[in-house]
Amino acid sequence: MYSFSFENLTVWQDTRVLVKKIYYDTRDFPDDEKFGLTNQIRRAALSVSSNIAEGSSRTTKKDQAHFYSIAYSSLMELLSQLILANDLNYLKAESLNEYRSETEKIANKLNALRKSILK
């Protein structure tokens, strides 16, 4: 079976794992947050992986780098929302610390990918 280029990117593979964890952890958020913070967190996580995939399909280096920058921005949005979820006691401090670590790892890989594209 054919594999698309984004599927070979370790940063995309990392975000795939992150999205699954986000969906799992947000299941326990209050029902009244289903269309609020829960939805926003899930959408931000999906946006990171989606923009990596979309960027990999672009034909110019500048366009690719732009989508990797958008993915980075979505990653920062996700982290902000997770911090707020912790503030609201929807997410445990240990989980937030794990997400911070994962976010840092993905952010570093995204920056490296973007820089390598622009060289």
mmCIF file of C-alpha atoms in Angstrom:
data_model
loop_
_atom_site.group_PDB
_atom_site.id
_atom_site.type_symbol
_atom_site.label_atom_id
_atom_site.label_comp_id
_atom_site.label_asym_id
_atom_site.label_seq_id
_atom_site.Cartn_x
_atom_site.Cartn_y
_atom_site.Cartn_z
ATOM 1 C CA MET A 1 0.000 0.000 0.000
ATOM 2 C CA TYR A 2 1.221 3.497 -0.852
ATOM 3 C CA SER A 3 2.428 5.754 1.956
ATOM 4 C CA PHE A 4 2.246 9.541 1.696
ATOM 5 C CA SER A 5 5.282 11.629 2.626
ATOM 6 C CA PHE A 6 3.761 13.080 5.807
ATOM 7 C CA GLU A 7 3.271 9.584 7.208
ATOM 8 C CA ASN A 8 7.056 9.166 7.269
ATOM 9 C CA LEU A 9 7.639 12.340 9.298
ATOM 10 C CA THR A 10 8.380 11.477 12.928
ATOM 11 C CA VAL A 11 6.842 14.772 14.010
ATOM 12 C CA TRP A 12 3.551 13.787 12.357
ATOM 13 C CA GLN A 13 3.752 10.351 14.000
ATOM 14 C CA ASP A 14 4.276 12.085 17.359
ATOM 15 C CA THR A 15 1.212 14.264 16.827
ATOM 16 C CA ARG A 16 -0.834 11.200 15.955
ATOM 17 C CA VAL A 17 -0.002 9.760 19.379
ATOM 18 C CA LEU A 18 -0.748 13.144 20.970
ATOM 19 C CA VAL A 19 -4.194 13.353 19.349
ATOM 20 C CA LYS A 20 -5.127 9.907 20.643
ATOM 21 C CA LYS A 21 -4.024 10.875 24.156
ATOM 22 C CA ILE A 22 -5.963 14.157 23.966
ATOM 23 C CA TYR A 23 -9.145 12.362 22.923
ATOM 24 C CA TYR A 24 -8.708 9.857 25.722
ATOM 25 C CA ASP A 25 -8.010 12.461 28.423
ATOM 26 C CA THR A 26 -10.792 14.840 27.403
ATOM 27 C CA ARG A 27 -13.436 12.107 27.681
ATOM 28 C CA ASP A 28 -13.536 12.797 31.411
ATOM 29 C CA PHE A 29 -14.093 16.553 31.080
ATOM 30 C CA PRO A 30 -17.489 17.788 32.302
ATOM 31 C CA ASP A 31 -20.409 17.324 29.925
ATOM 32 C CA ASP A 32 -21.072 21.062 29.862
ATOM 33 C CA GLU A 33 -17.598 21.511 28.311
ATOM 34 C CA LYS A 34 -18.329 19.128 25.428
ATOM 35 C CA PHE A 35 -18.876 21.994 22.987
ATOM 36 C CA GLY A 36 -16.506 24.372 24.749
ATOM 37 C CA LEU A 37 -13.043 23.584 26.003
ATOM 38 C CA THR A 38 -13.177 19.881 25.115
ATOM 39 C CA ASN A 39 -13.985 20.675 21.497
ATOM 40 C CA GLN A 40 -11.356 23.425 21.300
ATOM 41 C CA ILE A 41 -8.614 21.202 22.710
ATOM 42 C CA ARG A 42 -9.437 18.400 20.302
ATOM 43 C CA ARG A 43 -9.602 20.775 17.329
ATOM 44 C CA ALA A 44 -6.227 22.330 18.188
ATOM 45 C CA ALA A 45 -4.600 18.895 18.472
ATOM 46 C CA LEU A 46 -6.090 17.823 15.144
ATOM 47 C CA SER A 47 -4.929 21.069 13.580
ATOM 48 C CA VAL A 48 -1.304 20.355 14.458
ATOM 49 C CA SER A 49 -1.241 17.023 12.630
ATOM 50 C CA SER A 50 -3.439 18.256 9.783
ATOM 51 C CA ASN A 51 -1.208 21.227 9.033
ATOM 52 C CA ILE A 52 1.880 19.030 9.021
ATOM 53 C CA ALA A 53 0.190 16.752 6.493
ATOM 54 C CA GLU A 54 -1.017 19.660 4.384
ATOM 55 C CA GLY A 55 2.368 21.361 4.479
ATOM 56 C CA SER A 56 4.146 18.249 3.285
ATOM 57 C CA SER A 57 2.003 18.262 0.136
ATOM 58 C CA ARG A 58 2.803 21.850 -0.843
ATOM 59 C CA THR A 59 5.036 22.365 -3.853
ATOM 60 C CA THR A 60 7.119 25.331 -2.700
ATOM 61 C CA LYS A 61 9.468 25.374 0.271
ATOM 62 C CA LYS A 62 8.001 28.676 1.445
ATOM 63 C CA ASP A 63 4.478 27.254 1.413
ATOM 64 C CA GLN A 64 5.598 24.125 3.258
ATOM 65 C CA ALA A 65 7.333 26.209 5.920
ATOM 66 C CA HIS A 66 4.195 28.341 6.290
ATOM 67 C CA PHE A 67 2.060 25.299 7.134
ATOM 68 C CA TYR A 68 4.668 24.035 9.593
ATOM 69 C CA SER A 69 4.474 27.463 11.261
ATOM 70 C CA ILE A 70 0.693 27.144 11.471
ATOM 71 C CA ALA A 71 1.117 23.692 13.035
ATOM 72 C CA TYR A 72 3.463 25.229 15.616
ATOM 73 C CA SER A 73 0.896 27.941 16.391
ATOM 74 C CA SER A 74 -1.814 25.324 16.863
ATOM 75 C CA LEU A 75 0.511 23.448 19.199
ATOM 76 C CA MET A 76 0.907 26.579 21.337
ATOM 77 C CA GLU A 77 -2.867 27.064 21.291
ATOM 78 C CA LEU A 78 -3.258 23.481 22.491
ATOM 79 C CA LEU A 79 -0.800 23.997 25.340
ATOM 80 C CA SER A 80 -2.602 27.162 26.434
ATOM 81 C CA GLN A 81 -5.913 25.301 26.518
ATOM 82 C CA LEU A 82 -4.402 22.441 28.498
ATOM 83 C CA ILE A 83 -3.050 24.919 31.058
ATOM 84 C CA LEU A 84 -6.547 26.365 31.390
ATOM 85 C CA ALA A 85 -8.002 22.861 31.736
ATOM 86 C CA ASN A 86 -5.579 22.305 34.606
ATOM 87 C CA ASP A 87 -6.593 25.650 36.158
ATOM 88 C CA LEU A 88 -10.213 24.478 36.034
ATOM 89 C CA ASN A 89 -9.251 21.116 37.614
ATOM 90 C CA TYR A 90 -10.270 19.163 34.501
ATOM 91 C CA LEU A 91 -6.698 17.979 33.941
ATOM 92 C CA LYS A 92 -4.283 16.769 36.613
ATOM 93 C CA ALA A 93 -0.941 18.534 37.074
ATOM 94 C CA GLU A 94 0.938 15.325 36.193
ATOM 95 C CA SER A 95 -0.918 15.092 32.888
ATOM 96 C CA LEU A 96 -0.217 18.735 32.140
ATOM 97 C CA ASN A 97 3.492 18.164 32.791
ATOM 98 C CA GLU A 98 3.459 15.203 30.393
ATOM 99 C CA TYR A 99 1.744 17.354 27.767
ATOM 100 C CA ARG A 100 4.311 20.128 28.300
ATOM 101 C CA SER A 101 7.113 17.657 27.678
ATOM 102 C CA GLU A 102 5.426 16.250 24.580
ATOM 103 C CA THR A 103 4.695 19.766 23.320
ATOM 104 C CA GLU A 104 8.336 20.750 23.700
ATOM 105 C CA LYS A 105 9.463 17.656 21.789
ATOM 106 C CA ILE A 106 7.015 18.300 18.944
ATOM 107 C CA ALA A 107 7.798 22.032 18.871
ATOM 108 C CA ASN A 108 11.517 21.315 18.512
ATOM 109 C CA LYS A 109 10.889 18.870 15.683
ATOM 110 C CA LEU A 110 8.567 21.320 13.915
ATOM 111 C CA ASN A 111 11.133 24.093 14.159
ATOM 112 C CA ALA A 112 13.863 21.824 12.858
ATOM 113 C CA LEU A 113 11.652 20.696 9.982
ATOM 114 C CA ARG A 114 10.755 24.271 9.082
ATOM 115 C CA LYS A 115 14.390 25.378 9.192
ATOM 116 C CA SER A 116 15.546 22.445 7.068
ATOM 117 C CA ILE A 117 12.902 23.269 4.454
ATOM 118 C CA LEU A 118 14.027 26.903 4.239
ATOM 119 C CA LYS A 119 17.759 26.111 3.793
#
